[in-house]
Amino acid sequence: MAKLQGFDFWRTTLKGARFVVAPMVDQSELAWRLLSRRHGAQLCYTPMFHAQVFVRDANYRRENLYSEVCEEDRPLITQFCANDPEVFVQAALLAQDYCDAVDLNLGCPQMIAKRGHYGVFLQDEWDLLERMIRLAHEKLSVPVTCKIRVFEDVERTVRYAQMLEKAGCQLLTVHGRTKDQKGPMTGVASWEHIKAVRKAVNIPVFANGNIQHLGDVERCIQETGVQGVMSAEGNLHNPALFEGRSPPVWEMADEYLEVVQRHPPCSLSYVRAHLFKLWHHTLQIHQDLREELAKVKTLQALAEVSSQLRRRCQEERAKGKGAELSESTLPLPHWICQPYVRPEPKPPLTNGSSEGKTAACKKRTLEDLDGTGQTLSKNKQKKRSRNPKKNFSVDQKPKYLKCEQCGNPKGNKCVFNLCRGCCKKKAFKEVADCPSHGLRFKTKAEKRRAEESGRNDGEQTEKRSCSAPPDAEFSPTFQEQPERHLLLGSFDASPCHADLRLVDDGSEGHRCQTSLRTI
């Protein structure tokens, strides 16, 4: 069967999907995808996988994709981050039998993507991206798709999308934010960029950004003309977003935990992260259970904390307290699934302002003190709760002797009174040992010399035995006889001439002698 492309692929394989759950690292795992599909999602992506690790590590493939095969979890698109055409195609070939398409992540703006040189940090390398998409399009049995972010300039964004389409991309997801719009600077996504891309390409386009309610989905499709809408954070805070509902948080939390138990294994860190997202607004009020949710280490314990949150919320609802606690910041009671809106970034301090410096100094003072829990930073208070005997006092910390060369702590038993790095350099230079640091340059050198000496002695013994005269008892005795030669024949075979002679040496027989000379 020929590989479907473009709109045929979207209509047939993806079944005309309009409501899409985004690829989210450590968040769009099988259990969450199944929960989202129960509540209106028509297409899901796997979390982003690292192509190089996927090719190299069989356990990584099994734990993240192969073990999550489920008939209910289709259609499904697997996403990779990569910066090498060959590696991307190798990873995609290993995944293509477990999904309906392979997506290349060109939208991740995080610092880890910058260090790894992938995601949105490839958006200026059009030649590389063109080679990656074209090779994948030629080699794979499933379509290749892309998820991108926009440039500031609309025209450049359009040319970028057209380049990917020409290279072989069969579906394009456009996140209407630039690579600098992240974290506190996230801001509002530009649907104008998405609309311009949709008009300029002849493949299906999904929009991503500004999706918090079902009304946003319908409005986005109407304004941009896209085929579908993708949700990430909106889906994490309300899995029923595509149903147009805002159910109680405990309803979604209990259902998610039930799916997790039905489809093991699921990493405990994934489950904890989802519960933190679902209960986000409630945990701002019930701080004690927030700490408890962060500490517990079993699925059963996580479910118990979620049950305690449910009971408290139900009590508040019965007493009518929820609205009073939430009315200042939230449109709905905190126990109702609703989007999280990031606070606006604080304005930068003016030149010469000492407010920031003063705050930093105060915090440093608190962190350096040791005493009751009130004088420690939150991070150190958490460490203290895990290890009550932990000491944060600078004066009471053990003192270390310094290396004579670099000032780092020296080895207690180092023969040179140096740290390991300086000791290694000196021991190598002087061909010496330092048992304290496990360095044995002298021992190895002596062993090497001994082996070479033994090898040389053996070779000399062998030479002497080969050059010795043969034993007398094996020496043949013969009486010299006059030899008579009879030329039997000769022939030329350029570049040589050969003579064949019969030699009579006076013995009982005759021997044949051949001579060969160069012409």
Short mmCIF file of C-alpha atoms in Angstrom, two decimals:
data_model
loop_
_atom_site.label_atom_id
_atom_site.label_comp_id
_atom_site.label_asym_id
_atom_site.label_seq_id
_atom_site.Cartn_x
_atom_site.Cartn_y
_atom_site.Cartn_z
CA MET A 1 0.00 0.00 0.00
CA ALA A 2 1.37 3.40 -1.00
CA LYS A 3 2.20 5.84 1.78
CA LEU A 4 -0.56 8.41 2.24
CA GLN A 5 0.44 12.06 2.09
CA GLY A 6 -0.90 15.46 3.06
CA PHE A 7 -4.67 15.73 3.38
CA ASP A 8 -5.20 12.05 2.47
CA PHE A 9 -3.03 11.11 5.44
CA TRP A 10 -4.94 13.49 7.73
CA ARG A 11 -8.39 12.32 6.59
CA THR A 12 -7.67 8.56 6.45
CA THR A 13 -4.95 7.70 8.95
CA LEU A 14 -5.60 10.46 11.47
CA LYS A 15 -9.37 10.28 10.85
CA GLY A 16 -9.65 14.03 10.38
CA ALA A 17 -8.45 14.73 13.94
CA ARG A 18 -9.23 18.25 15.21
CA PHE A 19 -8.52 17.90 18.96
CA VAL A 20 -4.86 17.06 19.56
CA VAL A 21 -2.83 16.41 22.74
CA ALA A 22 0.68 17.84 22.40
CA PRO A 23 3.95 15.96 22.86
CA MET A 24 5.11 16.72 26.42
CA VAL A 25 8.33 15.43 27.97
CA ASP A 26 7.52 13.02 30.82
CA GLN A 27 3.85 14.06 30.65
CA SER A 28 2.14 12.61 27.56
CA GLU A 29 2.75 8.98 28.55
CA LEU A 30 0.30 6.16 27.75
CA ALA A 31 -1.92 6.58 30.84
CA TRP A 32 -2.38 10.31 30.25
CA ARG A 33 -3.04 9.79 26.55
CA LEU A 34 -5.74 7.24 27.30
CA LEU A 35 -7.34 9.57 29.85
CA SER A 36 -7.33 12.41 27.33
CA ARG A 37 -8.87 10.19 24.62
CA ARG A 38 -11.70 9.28 26.99
CA HIS A 39 -12.51 12.99 27.22
CA GLY A 40 -12.48 14.12 23.63
CA ALA A 41 -8.87 14.00 22.35
CA GLN A 42 -8.76 12.53 18.83
CA LEU A 43 -4.99 12.41 18.26
CA CYS A 44 -2.08 12.13 20.70
CA TYR A 45 1.69 12.47 20.48
CA THR A 46 4.23 10.54 22.52
CA PRO A 47 6.63 12.48 24.71
CA MET A 48 9.66 13.79 22.86
CA PHE A 49 12.32 11.07 22.52
CA HIS A 50 16.02 11.73 21.99
CA ALA A 51 16.86 10.09 18.64
CA GLN A 52 20.47 9.25 19.48
CA VAL A 53 19.54 7.58 22.78
CA PHE A 54 16.63 5.78 21.09
CA VAL A 55 19.02 4.24 18.56
CA ARG A 56 21.69 3.35 21.10
CA ASP A 57 19.67 2.06 24.07
CA ALA A 58 17.29 -0.89 23.71
CA ASN A 59 15.96 -0.36 27.26
CA TYR A 60 15.08 3.26 26.40
CA ARG A 61 13.09 2.05 23.38
CA ARG A 62 11.30 -0.63 25.35
CA GLU A 63 10.42 1.51 28.36
CA ASN A 64 9.25 4.56 26.40
CA LEU A 65 7.54 3.13 23.32
CA TYR A 66 7.53 -0.63 22.87
CA SER A 67 5.97 -1.37 26.27
CA GLU A 68 3.22 1.21 25.73
CA VAL A 69 1.58 -0.42 22.70
CA CYS A 70 -2.19 -0.29 23.12
CA GLU A 71 -4.99 -0.68 20.57
CA GLU A 72 -6.96 2.15 22.18
CA ASP A 73 -4.00 4.51 21.76
CA ARG A 74 -4.35 5.22 18.04
CA PRO A 75 -3.88 7.30 15.98
CA LEU A 76 -0.49 8.11 17.52
CA ILE A 77 2.48 10.19 16.37
CA THR A 78 5.97 9.60 17.79
CA GLN A 79 8.14 12.68 18.20
CA PHE A 80 11.95 12.84 18.13
CA CYS A 81 14.52 15.54 18.67
CA ALA A 82 17.59 15.18 16.45
CA ASN A 83 20.23 17.17 14.59
CA ASP A 84 21.68 14.46 12.36
CA PRO A 85 19.78 13.11 9.30
CA GLU A 86 21.14 9.55 9.59
CA VAL A 87 20.45 9.26 13.32
CA PHE A 88 16.95 10.69 12.93
CA VAL A 89 16.11 8.18 10.21
CA GLN A 90 17.56 5.25 12.19
CA ALA A 91 15.42 6.17 15.20
CA ALA A 92 12.34 6.66 13.03
CA LEU A 93 12.82 3.26 11.38
CA LEU A 94 12.88 1.63 14.83
CA ALA A 95 9.63 3.42 15.79
CA GLN A 96 7.58 3.42 12.57
CA ASP A 97 5.87 0.07 13.26
CA TYR A 98 4.48 1.39 16.57
CA CYS A 99 2.91 4.66 15.39
CA ASP A 100 1.11 6.33 12.49
CA ALA A 101 3.69 9.06 11.77
CA VAL A 102 7.04 10.38 12.98
CA ASP A 103 7.39 14.01 14.06
CA LEU A 104 10.56 16.11 14.19
CA ASN A 105 10.65 18.52 17.13
CA LEU A 106 11.65 21.98 15.90
CA GLY A 107 9.89 23.90 18.66
CA CYS A 108 11.49 23.11 22.05
CA PRO A 109 12.91 26.40 23.44
CA GLN A 110 14.40 25.07 26.69
CA MET A 111 18.05 25.43 27.68
CA ILE A 112 18.62 21.68 27.40
CA ALA A 113 17.63 21.93 23.74
CA LYS A 114 20.11 24.75 23.25
CA ARG A 115 22.91 22.71 24.81
CA GLY A 116 21.97 19.64 22.78
CA HIS A 117 21.50 21.69 19.61
CA TYR A 118 18.00 20.58 18.71
CA GLY A 119 14.41 21.85 18.82
CA VAL A 120 13.84 25.50 17.95
CA PHE A 121 17.60 26.10 17.92
CA LEU A 122 17.76 24.45 14.50
CA GLN A 123 15.29 26.85 12.89
CA ASP A 124 18.05 28.86 11.19
CA GLU A 125 19.75 25.79 9.66
CA TRP A 126 17.46 25.27 6.70
CA ASP A 127 19.87 23.11 4.66
CA LEU A 128 20.24 20.64 7.55
CA LEU A 129 16.48 20.51 8.16
CA GLU A 130 15.79 20.01 4.47
CA ARG A 131 18.17 17.02 4.37
CA MET A 132 16.63 15.51 7.51
CA ILE A 133 13.05 15.77 6.28
CA ARG A 134 13.84 14.63 2.73
CA LEU A 135 15.79 11.56 3.88
CA ALA A 136 13.05 10.59 6.34
CA HIS A 137 10.39 11.07 3.67
CA GLU A 138 12.31 8.76 1.32
CA LYS A 139 13.17 6.03 3.83
CA LEU A 140 10.13 5.74 6.11
CA SER A 141 6.94 3.80 5.49
CA VAL A 142 4.96 6.36 7.52
CA PRO A 143 4.66 10.12 6.91
CA VAL A 144 7.04 12.60 8.54
CA THR A 145 5.61 15.70 10.26
CA CYS A 146 7.10 18.76 12.00
CA LYS A 147 6.30 20.98 14.96
CA ILE A 148 7.77 24.49 14.71
CA ARG A 149 7.79 27.90 16.36
CA VAL A 150 7.43 31.13 14.42
CA PHE A 151 9.92 33.87 13.60
CA GLU A 152 9.17 37.49 14.47
CA ASP A 153 8.76 38.16 10.74
CA VAL A 154 5.62 36.63 9.22
CA GLU A 155 7.16 36.35 5.73
CA ARG A 156 10.17 34.45 7.03
CA THR A 157 7.86 32.11 8.94
CA VAL A 158 5.93 31.43 5.74
CA ARG A 159 9.13 30.67 3.78
CA TYR A 160 10.26 28.38 6.59
CA ALA A 161 7.00 26.39 6.43
CA GLN A 162 7.16 26.18 2.62
CA MET A 163 10.73 24.84 2.77
CA LEU A 164 9.64 22.06 5.14
CA GLU A 165 6.66 21.21 2.93
CA LYS A 166 8.89 21.02 -0.16
CA ALA A 167 11.34 18.73 1.68
CA GLY A 168 8.56 16.20 2.40
CA CYS A 169 6.74 17.28 5.56
CA GLN A 170 3.14 15.97 5.39
CA LEU A 171 1.65 17.84 8.37
CA LEU A 172 2.80 20.97 10.15
CA THR A 173 2.06 22.06 13.72
CA VAL A 174 2.72 25.76 14.24
CA HIS A 175 3.21 27.09 17.77
CA GLY A 176 2.49 30.80 17.46
CA ARG A 177 5.32 31.90 19.77
CA THR A 178 8.96 32.69 19.08
CA LYS A 179 11.86 30.85 20.69
CA ASP A 180 12.26 33.66 23.24
CA GLN A 181 8.66 33.41 24.44
CA LYS A 182 9.01 30.95 27.30
CA GLY A 183 8.72 30.82 31.08
CA PRO A 184 7.80 34.22 32.55
CA MET A 185 8.10 35.76 29.06
CA THR A 186 5.63 33.34 27.44
CA GLY A 187 3.12 35.98 26.46
CA VAL A 188 0.35 35.49 23.88
CA ALA A 189 0.73 33.27 20.80
CA SER A 190 0.28 34.94 17.40
CA TRP A 191 -2.58 33.40 15.46
CA GLU A 192 -1.77 35.77 12.59
CA HIS A 193 1.46 33.87 11.92
CA ILE A 194 -0.47 30.58 11.98
CA LYS A 195 -3.10 31.94 9.59
CA ALA A 196 -0.42 33.10 7.13
CA VAL A 197 1.25 29.68 7.17
CA ARG A 198 -2.07 27.92 6.64
CA LYS A 199 -2.78 30.01 3.53
CA ALA A 200 0.73 29.45 2.10
CA VAL A 201 1.05 25.64 2.32
CA ASN A 202 -0.89 22.75 0.81
CA ILE A 203 -0.63 20.34 3.74
CA PRO A 204 -2.71 20.12 6.93
CA VAL A 205 -1.79 22.58 9.69
CA PHE A 206 -2.40 22.30 13.44
CA ALA A 207 -2.38 25.42 15.63
CA ASN A 208 -0.80 25.53 19.09
CA GLY A 209 -1.01 28.34 21.65
CA ASN A 210 -3.66 30.26 23.67
CA ILE A 211 -5.88 27.17 24.11
CA GLN A 212 -7.47 27.10 27.56
CA HIS A 213 -11.12 26.25 26.87
CA LEU A 214 -13.15 24.54 24.16
CA GLY A 215 -14.32 27.97 23.03
CA ASP A 216 -10.69 28.86 22.27
CA VAL A 217 -10.46 25.77 20.06
CA GLU A 218 -13.48 26.72 17.97
CA ARG A 219 -12.37 30.36 17.72
CA CYS A 220 -8.87 29.39 16.63
CA ILE A 221 -10.13 27.10 13.86
CA GLN A 222 -12.48 29.82 12.65
CA GLU A 223 -9.87 32.61 12.67
CA THR A 224 -6.89 30.69 11.25
CA GLY A 225 -8.51 28.05 9.06
CA VAL A 226 -6.37 25.25 10.49
CA GLN A 227 -7.38 21.59 10.40
CA GLY A 228 -6.82 20.97 14.11
CA VAL A 229 -5.80 22.52 17.42
CA MET A 230 -3.15 21.20 19.80
CA SER A 231 -3.22 21.74 23.57
CA ALA A 232 -0.43 21.22 26.10
CA GLU A 233 -0.78 23.11 29.41
CA GLY A 234 -4.53 23.47 29.00
CA ASN A 235 -4.81 19.69 28.73
CA LEU A 236 -2.57 19.10 31.76
CA HIS A 237 -4.77 21.22 34.02
CA ASN A 238 -8.06 19.99 32.53
CA PRO A 239 -8.02 16.67 30.60
CA ALA A 240 -11.72 17.24 29.77
CA LEU A 241 -10.93 20.47 27.89
CA PHE A 242 -11.99 19.04 24.52
CA GLU A 243 -15.35 18.00 26.01
CA GLY A 244 -16.06 21.57 27.04
CA ARG A 245 -16.30 20.57 30.71
CA SER A 246 -14.60 21.73 33.88
CA PRO A 247 -15.09 18.78 36.24
CA PRO A 248 -13.99 18.58 39.88
CA VAL A 249 -10.27 17.88 40.14
CA TRP A 250 -10.73 14.71 42.16
CA GLU A 251 -12.82 13.22 39.36
CA MET A 252 -9.95 13.53 36.89
CA ALA A 253 -7.32 12.57 39.48
CA ASP A 254 -9.15 9.38 40.50
CA GLU A 255 -9.76 8.37 36.90
CA TYR A 256 -6.11 8.98 35.99
CA LEU A 257 -4.89 6.83 38.91
CA GLU A 258 -7.29 4.09 37.82
CA VAL A 259 -5.83 4.16 34.27
CA VAL A 260 -2.30 4.05 35.67
CA GLN A 261 -3.13 0.89 37.63
CA ARG A 262 -4.71 -0.72 34.57
CA HIS A 263 -1.75 0.03 32.29
CA PRO A 264 1.49 -0.48 34.25
CA PRO A 265 4.28 0.31 34.42
CA CYS A 266 4.13 4.08 34.80
CA SER A 267 6.96 6.08 36.32
CA LEU A 268 6.11 7.45 39.75
CA SER A 269 7.58 10.81 38.76
CA TYR A 270 5.06 11.09 35.90
CA VAL A 271 2.14 10.38 38.22
CA ARG A 272 3.38 12.84 40.84
CA ALA A 273 3.82 15.56 38.19
CA HIS A 274 0.29 15.07 36.87
CA LEU A 275 -1.22 15.25 40.34
CA PHE A 276 0.69 18.46 41.02
CA LYS A 277 -0.76 19.95 37.82
CA LEU A 278 -4.32 18.81 38.50
CA TRP A 279 -4.31 19.92 42.14
CA HIS A 280 -2.22 23.05 41.46
CA HIS A 281 -4.74 25.63 42.70
CA THR A 282 -5.78 23.57 45.71
CA LEU A 283 -2.18 22.97 46.78
CA GLN A 284 -1.63 26.72 47.04
CA ILE A 285 -4.08 26.61 49.96
CA HIS A 286 -3.30 23.22 51.53
CA GLN A 287 0.47 23.60 51.80
CA ASP A 288 0.87 20.70 54.24
CA LEU A 289 -0.48 18.23 51.68
CA ARG A 290 1.72 19.82 49.03
CA GLU A 291 4.76 18.82 51.10
CA GLU A 292 3.31 15.37 51.64
CA LEU A 293 2.67 14.88 47.92
CA ALA A 294 6.31 15.74 47.22
CA LYS A 295 7.66 13.27 49.81
CA VAL A 296 5.70 10.03 49.32
CA LYS A 297 7.37 7.29 47.32
CA THR A 298 4.65 4.82 46.29
CA LEU A 299 1.65 4.96 44.00
CA GLN A 300 -0.62 4.00 46.89
CA ALA A 301 0.71 6.88 48.98
CA LEU A 302 0.15 9.34 46.12
CA ALA A 303 -3.44 8.09 45.83
CA GLU A 304 -3.91 8.57 49.58
CA VAL A 305 -2.73 12.21 49.44
CA SER A 306 -5.09 12.81 46.51
CA SER A 307 -7.92 11.31 48.58
CA GLN A 308 -7.13 13.66 51.48
CA LEU A 309 -7.26 16.63 49.12
CA ARG A 310 -10.62 15.41 47.80
CA ARG A 311 -12.06 15.10 51.30
CA ARG A 312 -10.93 18.59 52.28
CA CYS A 313 -12.34 20.10 49.10
CA GLN A 314 -15.66 18.34 49.54
CA GLU A 315 -15.86 19.65 53.11
CA GLU A 316 -15.14 23.18 51.90
CA ARG A 317 -17.75 22.89 49.18
CA ALA A 318 -20.33 21.69 51.72
CA LYS A 319 -19.55 24.70 53.93
CA GLY A 320 -19.39 27.14 51.05
CA LYS A 321 -15.80 28.18 51.78
CA GLY A 322 -14.23 27.39 48.43
CA ALA A 323 -15.50 30.48 46.66
CA GLU A 324 -14.23 32.75 49.45
CA LEU A 325 -10.74 31.22 49.24
CA SER A 326 -10.61 31.45 45.45
CA GLU A 327 -12.53 34.59 44.57
CA SER A 328 -9.51 36.89 44.67
CA THR A 329 -7.56 35.11 41.93
CA LEU A 330 -9.59 32.35 40.27
CA PRO A 331 -12.83 32.53 38.27
CA LEU A 332 -13.93 29.15 39.68
CA PRO A 333 -13.49 27.41 43.05
CA HIS A 334 -9.99 25.95 43.38
CA TRP A 335 -11.26 22.36 43.28
CA ILE A 336 -12.57 22.81 39.72
CA CYS A 337 -10.29 21.98 36.75
CA GLN A 338 -9.29 25.29 35.19
CA PRO A 339 -6.29 26.72 33.35
CA TYR A 340 -3.23 28.13 35.02
CA VAL A 341 -2.40 31.67 33.98
CA ARG A 342 1.23 32.68 34.45
CA PRO A 343 1.74 35.93 36.35
CA GLU A 344 3.12 38.80 34.33
CA PRO A 345 6.90 39.24 34.62
CA LYS A 346 8.08 41.88 37.06
CA PRO A 347 9.41 45.07 35.45
CA PRO A 348 13.20 45.24 35.37
CA LEU A 349 14.87 47.33 38.04
CA THR A 350 16.16 50.73 37.00
CA ASN A 351 19.89 51.40 36.90
CA GLY A 352 21.33 52.13 40.29
CA SER A 353 18.49 50.48 42.17
CA SER A 354 19.69 48.64 45.24
CA GLU A 355 16.42 46.81 45.91
CA GLY A 356 17.51 43.62 44.16
CA LYS A 357 20.91 43.64 45.84
CA THR A 358 19.34 44.17 49.25
CA ALA A 359 16.92 41.28 48.75
CA ALA A 360 19.74 39.00 47.61
CA CYS A 361 21.83 39.94 50.65
CA LYS A 362 18.93 39.24 53.01
CA LYS A 363 18.31 35.82 51.47
CA ARG A 364 21.99 34.91 51.64
CA THR A 365 22.06 35.86 55.33
CA LEU A 366 19.11 33.60 56.05
CA GLU A 367 20.65 30.71 54.14
CA ASP A 368 23.94 30.98 56.01
CA LEU A 369 22.43 30.98 59.47
CA ASP A 370 21.81 27.76 61.33
CA GLY A 371 19.25 27.37 64.04
CA THR A 372 15.53 26.87 63.92
CA GLY A 373 13.74 26.01 60.70
CA GLN A 374 12.63 29.62 60.30
CA THR A 375 16.18 30.83 59.61
CA LEU A 376 16.85 28.45 56.73
CA SER A 377 15.88 28.71 53.09
CA LYS A 378 13.07 26.46 51.86
CA ASN A 379 15.53 24.25 50.05
CA LYS A 380 17.58 23.70 53.21
CA GLN A 381 14.44 23.14 55.25
CA LYS A 382 13.55 20.28 52.89
CA LYS A 383 17.02 18.82 53.32
CA ARG A 384 16.69 19.14 57.08
CA SER A 385 13.34 17.31 57.01
CA ARG A 386 14.96 14.41 55.13
CA ASN A 387 18.07 14.40 57.32
CA PRO A 388 17.51 16.00 60.76
CA LYS A 389 21.22 15.67 61.63
CA LYS A 390 22.37 17.66 58.60
CA ASN A 391 24.56 20.59 59.58
CA PHE A 392 24.40 23.89 57.67
CA SER A 393 26.69 25.91 59.95
CA VAL A 394 29.77 27.15 58.13
CA ASP A 395 31.79 27.27 61.37
CA GLN A 396 31.01 23.67 62.25
CA LYS A 397 31.77 22.21 58.84
CA PRO A 398 34.95 20.10 58.75
CA LYS A 399 38.06 21.98 57.63
CA TYR A 400 40.09 20.56 54.79
CA LEU A 401 43.82 21.05 54.18
CA LYS A 402 44.47 22.71 50.87
CA CYS A 403 46.51 21.45 47.95
CA GLU A 404 49.89 23.16 47.76
CA GLN A 405 49.41 24.00 44.07
CA CYS A 406 45.75 24.76 43.32
CA GLY A 407 44.05 25.31 46.69
CA ASN A 408 41.52 22.46 46.36
CA PRO A 409 41.22 19.98 49.26
CA LYS A 410 44.27 17.73 49.27
CA GLY A 411 44.30 13.99 49.78
CA ASN A 412 44.74 13.08 53.45
CA LYS A 413 47.38 10.43 52.67
CA CYS A 414 48.78 11.80 49.42
CA VAL A 415 52.55 11.32 49.23
CA PHE A 416 52.90 14.73 47.55
CA ASN A 417 50.34 16.58 49.75
CA LEU A 418 48.30 17.49 46.65
CA CYS A 419 44.76 17.07 45.37
CA ARG A 420 44.16 14.19 43.00
CA GLY A 421 44.43 16.27 39.82
CA CYS A 422 47.79 17.84 40.75
CA CYS A 423 49.02 14.53 42.20
CA LYS A 424 48.28 12.72 38.94
CA LYS A 425 50.28 15.27 36.92
CA LYS A 426 53.29 15.11 39.26
CA ALA A 427 53.25 11.32 39.60
CA PHE A 428 53.13 10.95 35.82
CA LYS A 429 56.00 13.41 35.34
CA GLU A 430 58.21 11.78 38.00
CA VAL A 431 57.06 8.17 37.30
CA ALA A 432 56.02 7.71 40.92
CA ASP A 433 53.24 5.97 42.87
CA CYS A 434 50.56 7.44 45.13
CA PRO A 435 48.55 4.64 46.80
CA SER A 436 46.19 7.19 48.37
CA HIS A 437 44.94 8.31 44.95
CA GLY A 438 45.31 4.90 43.32
CA LEU A 439 48.11 6.06 41.00
CA ARG A 440 50.78 3.45 40.11
CA PHE A 441 52.90 4.89 37.34
CA LYS A 442 56.18 3.56 38.86
CA THR A 443 54.79 0.06 39.44
CA LYS A 444 53.49 -0.18 35.90
CA ALA A 445 56.76 1.10 34.44
CA GLU A 446 58.78 -1.49 36.37
CA LYS A 447 56.42 -4.25 35.30
CA ARG A 448 56.71 -3.13 31.68
CA ARG A 449 60.55 -3.12 31.88
CA ALA A 450 60.57 -6.61 33.42
CA GLU A 451 58.36 -7.96 30.64
CA GLU A 452 60.57 -6.38 27.96
CA SER A 453 63.74 -7.78 29.60
CA GLY A 454 62.29 -11.27 29.71
CA ARG A 455 61.22 -11.00 26.09
CA ASN A 456 64.74 -9.92 25.00
CA ASP A 457 66.41 -12.80 26.92
CA GLY A 458 64.15 -15.27 25.18
CA GLU A 459 64.96 -13.89 21.75
CA GLN A 460 68.75 -14.10 22.38
CA THR A 461 68.48 -17.71 23.56
CA GLU A 462 66.55 -18.60 20.43
CA LYS A 463 69.18 -16.97 18.19
CA ARG A 464 72.04 -18.90 19.85
CA SER A 465 70.27 -22.19 19.41
CA CYS A 466 69.64 -21.48 15.71
CA SER A 467 73.30 -20.53 14.94
CA ALA A 468 74.93 -23.58 16.68
CA PRO A 469 76.66 -26.20 14.30
CA PRO A 470 74.87 -29.52 13.78
CA ASP A 471 75.84 -32.46 15.95
CA ALA A 472 78.69 -34.60 14.65
CA GLU A 473 76.69 -37.81 14.83
CA PHE A 474 74.28 -36.43 12.28
CA SER A 475 77.02 -35.17 9.90
CA PRO A 476 77.14 -37.36 6.79
CA THR A 477 80.52 -38.92 5.83
CA PHE A 478 81.32 -39.32 2.23
CA GLN A 479 84.30 -39.86 -0.01
CA GLU A 480 84.92 -37.30 -2.62
CA GLN A 481 84.46 -38.70 -6.11
CA PRO A 482 85.14 -37.02 -9.41
CA GLU A 483 81.95 -35.75 -10.96
CA ARG A 484 81.04 -36.15 -14.66
CA HIS A 485 78.31 -33.97 -16.16
CA LEU A 486 76.08 -34.87 -19.10
CA LEU A 487 73.94 -32.08 -20.56
CA LEU A 488 70.49 -33.50 -21.12
CA GLY A 489 68.82 -30.38 -22.46
CA SER A 490 68.19 -26.67 -22.05
CA PHE A 491 65.40 -24.22 -22.70
CA ASP A 492 64.75 -20.50 -22.61
CA ALA A 493 61.85 -18.94 -20.73
CA SER A 494 62.40 -15.20 -20.80
CA PRO A 495 63.88 -13.72 -18.79
CA CYS A 496 65.62 -16.94 -17.65
CA HIS A 497 67.64 -19.82 -19.21
CA ALA A 498 67.63 -23.31 -17.70
CA ASP A 499 70.05 -26.27 -18.16
CA LEU A 500 69.29 -29.86 -17.16
CA ARG A 501 72.41 -32.05 -16.53
CA LEU A 502 72.92 -35.66 -15.45
CA VAL A 503 75.76 -35.82 -12.92
CA ASP A 504 77.83 -38.97 -12.24
CA ASP A 505 79.55 -38.54 -8.91
CA GLY A 506 80.97 -42.06 -8.69
CA SER A 507 78.29 -43.39 -6.41
CA GLU A 508 75.87 -46.21 -7.24
CA GLY A 509 73.37 -43.88 -8.81
CA HIS A 510 73.17 -40.65 -10.71
CA ARG A 511 71.60 -37.40 -9.77
CA CYS A 512 69.97 -34.75 -11.89
CA GLN A 513 71.13 -31.14 -11.57
CA THR A 514 69.29 -28.09 -12.84
CA SER A 515 70.88 -24.69 -13.25
CA LEU A 516 68.94 -21.46 -13.76
CA ARG A 517 70.42 -18.17 -14.87
CA THR A 518 69.06 -14.82 -15.93
CA ILE A 519 69.28 -13.87 -19.59
#
